[in-house]
Amino acid sequence: EKTDARPGEKGISSGAFARGAVIVEDAVVVESAAALLGPCFLGGGSRVGAGAVVRSSIVGPGVEIPSQSVVRDSVLLKGDTVSSRRAGATSFDHGVSCGASGSVFRMWPFFSYARLGKRIVDIAGSIVALLVLATIFPIVAVAIKLNSRGPVFYAHRRQGLHGKEFKCLKFRTMVAGAEEAKEELRVINEVDGPQFKIEGDPRITLVGDFLRSTNIDEVPQFLNVLVGQMSIAGPRPSPDEENQMCPSWREARLSVRPGITGLWQVERSESRANDFQEWIYYDTKYVRDLSFRLDAAIIFKTVVVILSGFAQLFVSKRDGDLAPR
C-alpha cells in the first residue's frame, strides 16, 4: 500500500509505524511508537504523541494528539480536544452521530426545513432557474461543439444523499480523454488532499475556460436538483474515492444532498495549502448549522461572487483591449 510519508521522513520518528495511505503536510511531528493506519491525513503543524494511534482519520493543522491516545474514524480540527485513551474521538459532537462503532447519517424530522422545506425550495428554485436560463442551453451547446470534438454535457458519477450514486451534469469544459490525462498530470497537482487542480490546466478548452470562469458550466445541475439528486445549496458533490479519507466526515457530508453551491465555495480562503482542511471544516459546519437562513446566505453570496466574476471578466477584457500592442 502506498504511504506518502514513512518513519524517518517528514517529521515521522523512525520509531513510529505507518501503514496504508498516509498524507503528511509540512512541520508535522509524529513521536516514537505512534501508529498511523491509513487512510490518514495530518495537517501542517500537527503533532501525534508517543504511543498514540491514529486510524482512518483527518487531523487538521495545529492539532495535538496526546501520547497513548486513540483516534479512529474521526475528523479533528484546531480547538478540538482529545483525552488520553479516548477511542473514536470526533469533531462532530454538535448533532452528528459518528464514532468508532459505526458512523450513521444525521437525520431530521420529516416536517423540518432540512427535509421537507429544503426540498420544496429546491424544486421551486430549479424550475425558475431552468426557465430563466433555458435560452443559454442551445448557445452553449453550439459553442462547445464548434470549439472541440465530444459531447455537449459531461456526466460524472458522484455520491449523493446517503451515498447513493448519480450522474452529476455539467457542460463539457475539457477535451475528450481528460480523465485519462489526469493521472499523468497528478504529479503537478497544486492542492492538498484527494482533490486535483493545477493552474492553466491544458485539458480545459477555450470555451470551457469561459464557462468555468462564469460558472455557466454548472447550470445543467439544476436538472439534478429538480429530480432530487442534488440541492441548490449543500456540500460539494464528490466521487466515492474523495469520500474515503475519513468515514465520519463522509457520513456527515452525505447526510444531506450535495449542492450546486455551498458554504465551502463562498467562504474558502483559496489557499491551496489549506484547501482540504477548509473543505472539511465548512462541510461539517454546514451539516451542524443547516437552516433556511444559512442556505439563503449561501445563495446570496454565490450570486454576488458570480456577478463580481462577470464584472472582472469584462473589465479585464476592456483593459486588455486598451493596452498597448
XYZ file of C-alpha atoms in Angstrom:
325
model
C 0.000 0.000 0.000
C 1.245 3.485 -0.866
C 2.260 5.709 2.020
C 3.093 9.349 1.389
C 5.489 9.515 4.347
C 7.270 6.731 6.189
C 9.094 6.504 9.536
C 12.179 8.681 9.406
C 10.629 11.029 6.817
C 8.615 14.267 7.027
C 8.772 14.559 10.807
C 7.749 10.950 11.474
C 10.018 9.360 14.080
C 11.974 6.324 12.950
C 10.376 4.540 15.888
C 6.823 5.208 14.633
C 4.703 2.900 12.470
C 2.862 3.915 9.280
C 0.749 1.733 7.047
C -1.605 2.482 4.187
C -2.322 5.865 2.576
C -0.881 8.453 4.975
C -0.708 12.040 3.698
C 1.532 14.315 5.780
C 1.963 18.076 5.347
C 4.918 20.211 6.445
C 6.006 20.728 10.080
C 4.218 17.586 11.331
C 5.694 15.744 14.324
C 4.957 12.060 14.924
C 6.720 10.757 18.015
C 8.198 7.348 18.692
C 5.887 4.306 18.977
C 2.957 6.214 17.417
C 0.964 4.322 14.778
C -0.599 5.833 11.641
C -3.072 3.488 9.955
C -4.341 4.844 6.648
C -6.179 6.387 5.137
C -4.966 9.318 7.277
C -4.286 12.998 6.705
C -2.069 15.061 9.040
C -2.333 18.827 8.521
C 0.620 21.185 8.801
C 1.988 21.719 12.306
C 0.018 18.839 13.855
C 1.616 16.554 16.454
C 0.978 12.896 17.296
C 2.301 11.962 20.723
C 4.334 8.903 21.623
C 2.339 5.671 21.549
C -0.777 7.321 20.084
C -2.793 5.571 17.383
C -4.425 7.469 14.511
C -6.581 5.326 12.244
C -8.778 6.329 9.278
C -8.858 9.957 10.417
C -8.175 13.539 9.395
C -6.075 15.637 11.760
C -6.273 19.341 10.985
C -3.394 21.845 11.104
C -2.021 22.527 14.573
C -3.978 19.737 16.281
C -2.137 17.828 19.009
C -2.890 14.153 19.673
C -1.802 13.289 23.243
C 0.528 10.377 23.948
C -1.148 6.969 24.347
C -4.479 8.222 22.928
C -6.509 6.526 20.195
C -8.211 8.468 17.400
C -10.283 6.427 14.994
C -12.772 7.268 12.219
C -12.597 10.945 13.109
C -12.080 14.496 11.915
C -10.196 16.686 14.393
C -9.818 20.416 13.835
C -7.927 23.032 15.828
C -9.768 23.700 19.080
C -10.988 20.117 19.497
C -9.590 18.233 22.481
C -8.578 14.600 22.671
C -8.242 12.863 26.027
C -5.705 10.109 26.547
C -7.005 6.675 25.537
C -10.147 8.241 24.090
C -11.356 5.917 21.344
C -13.420 7.126 18.437
C -12.893 10.820 19.033
C -14.857 13.019 16.659
C -15.323 16.687 15.920
C -18.992 16.110 15.036
C -20.268 16.487 18.607
C -22.893 19.062 17.669
C -25.768 16.983 16.374
C -23.999 14.497 14.093
C -23.678 10.986 15.447
C -20.364 9.407 14.444
C -17.925 7.099 16.145
C -15.685 4.074 16.036
C -18.544 1.625 16.466
C -20.038 2.666 13.107
C -20.984 6.080 11.849
C -24.550 6.973 10.976
C -26.081 9.699 8.862
C -27.605 12.678 10.585
C -31.408 12.575 10.426
C -34.062 15.301 10.723
C -37.850 15.094 11.346
C -39.908 14.957 8.144
C -41.699 18.237 8.923
C -38.500 20.265 9.179
C -36.727 22.641 6.855
C -33.823 20.212 6.384
C -36.065 17.508 4.892
C -39.356 18.955 3.625
C -38.821 22.726 3.426
C -35.465 22.458 1.689
C -36.864 20.091 -0.938
C -39.758 22.452 -1.697
C -37.302 25.340 -2.091
C -35.116 23.194 -4.371
C -37.992 22.223 -6.665
C -39.290 25.791 -6.953
C -35.806 27.265 -7.352
C -34.677 24.775 -10.011
C -37.836 25.282 -12.093
C -37.388 29.062 -12.038
C -33.672 28.792 -12.829
C -34.213 26.405 -15.749
C -36.942 28.607 -17.232
C -34.786 31.744 -16.935
C -31.624 30.068 -18.225
C -33.219 27.855 -20.902
C -32.111 30.190 -23.716
C -28.416 29.690 -22.971
C -28.511 25.899 -23.460
C -28.533 25.944 -27.314
C -25.986 28.804 -27.433
C -23.551 26.998 -25.133
C -24.134 23.696 -26.961
C -23.191 25.205 -30.322
C -20.107 26.920 -28.856
C -18.871 23.680 -27.271
C -19.354 21.655 -30.469
C -17.590 24.258 -32.611
C -14.660 24.506 -30.188
C -13.792 20.832 -29.708
C -14.983 17.342 -30.516
C -17.021 15.449 -27.951
C -20.420 15.639 -26.229
C -22.058 18.848 -25.016
C -22.625 17.514 -21.499
C -20.215 15.835 -19.136
C -21.733 13.384 -16.658
C -19.539 12.172 -13.801
C -20.584 9.674 -11.152
C -20.826 11.335 -7.736
C -22.223 10.289 -4.357
C -25.443 11.903 -3.218
C -27.726 11.604 -0.211
C -26.720 8.609 1.954
C -24.053 7.644 -0.584
C -26.398 6.897 -3.489
C -24.543 7.452 -6.747
C -25.854 9.643 -9.553
C -24.572 11.277 -12.727
C -23.701 14.895 -11.974
C -24.254 17.013 -15.105
C -22.086 19.850 -16.384
C -21.423 21.485 -19.706
C -18.226 19.878 -21.009
C -15.237 22.172 -20.452
C -12.354 19.819 -21.253
C -11.026 17.963 -24.250
C -12.007 14.350 -24.898
C -9.970 11.909 -22.806
C -9.392 14.420 -19.980
C -9.887 11.794 -17.249
C -7.173 9.566 -18.694
C -4.756 12.518 -18.908
C -5.473 13.414 -15.273
C -3.305 10.593 -13.937
C -0.329 11.777 -15.988
C -0.727 15.311 -14.590
C -1.225 14.262 -10.953
C 2.477 14.745 -10.191
C 1.987 18.524 -10.539
C -1.253 18.684 -8.526
C -1.308 22.032 -6.662
C -3.888 21.321 -3.933
C -3.791 19.091 -0.874
C -5.981 16.119 -0.005
C -7.792 13.989 -2.614
C -8.632 16.896 -4.927
C -6.916 17.686 -8.214
C -6.267 21.200 -9.519
C -3.481 22.843 -11.492
C -3.118 26.387 -12.795
C -3.573 26.606 -16.565
C -4.854 23.032 -16.873
C -4.042 22.070 -20.509
C -7.158 19.882 -20.727
C -9.525 22.878 -20.496
C -10.795 24.202 -23.836
C -11.111 27.879 -24.780
C -14.907 27.777 -24.424
C -14.544 25.663 -21.277
C -12.352 28.307 -19.657
C -15.070 30.921 -20.204
C -17.793 28.573 -18.903
C -15.789 27.867 -15.756
C -14.862 31.474 -15.065
C -18.537 32.461 -15.283
C -19.870 29.284 -13.568
C -22.135 28.640 -16.564
C -20.778 25.078 -16.716
C -22.766 24.303 -13.528
C -26.178 25.308 -14.966
C -27.195 21.737 -16.054
C -27.043 20.696 -12.383
C -30.415 22.372 -11.867
C -31.752 19.263 -13.652
C -30.088 17.138 -10.938
C -31.779 19.353 -8.338
C -35.197 19.030 -9.969
C -35.133 15.213 -9.869
C -33.912 15.146 -6.255
C -30.279 14.100 -6.724
C -28.855 17.445 -5.625
C -29.819 20.593 -3.751
C -29.208 24.230 -4.647
C -27.063 24.625 -1.504
C -25.070 21.850 0.145
C -21.636 20.177 0.274
C -19.703 19.817 -2.969
C -20.720 16.633 -4.876
C -17.773 14.228 -4.771
C -16.978 10.796 -6.200
C -16.541 7.784 -3.951
C -12.733 7.962 -3.895
C -12.761 11.517 -2.487
C -15.088 10.491 0.332
C -12.886 7.741 1.734
C -10.327 9.842 3.635
C -12.391 9.634 6.824
C -15.628 7.668 7.382
C -17.123 10.125 9.883
C -16.579 13.117 7.581
C -18.122 11.116 4.755
C -21.199 10.202 6.801
C -21.690 13.815 7.853
C -21.492 15.347 4.376
C -23.627 12.604 2.829
C -26.372 13.237 5.406
C -27.631 15.930 3.024
C -27.928 16.240 -0.742
C -24.842 17.750 -2.406
C -25.260 21.302 -3.640
C -24.597 23.346 -6.759
C -23.069 25.851 -4.353
C -22.137 25.569 -0.699
C -20.550 27.091 2.373
C -17.062 25.960 1.360
C -17.371 27.574 -2.069
C -18.335 31.006 -0.694
C -16.180 31.075 2.470
C -12.924 29.324 1.485
C -9.742 31.375 1.542
C -8.474 29.962 -1.786
C -5.235 28.951 -0.051
C -4.026 25.900 -1.957
C -2.146 24.641 1.112
C -5.251 24.692 3.351
C -7.987 23.918 0.833
C -8.663 20.379 2.039
C -8.854 21.358 5.710
C -11.248 24.198 4.872
C -13.344 21.817 2.796
C -13.712 19.528 5.828
C -14.433 22.418 8.193
C -17.118 24.089 6.087
C -18.830 20.808 5.129
C -19.207 19.755 8.756
C -20.237 23.261 9.803
C -22.958 23.244 7.139
C -24.381 19.937 8.376
C -24.345 21.138 12.000
C -25.933 24.524 11.277
C -28.285 23.632 8.383
C -31.160 26.115 8.211
C -33.133 28.250 5.755
C -31.153 31.308 6.860
C -27.832 29.581 6.138
C -28.987 28.406 2.695
C -30.288 31.887 1.849
C -26.961 33.420 2.880
C -25.015 30.923 0.748
C -27.191 31.564 -2.323
C -26.932 35.346 -1.872
C -23.126 35.199 -1.556
C -22.950 32.927 -4.606
C -24.906 35.417 -6.706
C -22.570 38.202 -5.547
C -19.498 36.103 -6.427
C -20.870 35.247 -9.890
C -21.776 38.856 -10.690
C -18.345 40.002 -9.458
C -16.739 37.369 -11.672
C -18.627 38.629 -14.716
C -17.653 42.211 -13.902
C -13.960 41.331 -13.506
C -14.040 39.296 -16.710
C -15.336 42.182 -18.812
C -13.159 44.776 -17.050
C -10.115 42.622 -17.785
C -11.180 42.319 -21.412
C -11.687 46.063 -21.696
C -8.289 46.789 -20.116
C -6.716 44.253 -22.439
C -8.261 45.951 -25.461
C -6.873 49.325 -24.321
C -3.418 48.012 -23.540
C -0.613 48.998 -25.923
C 0.190 46.384 -28.548
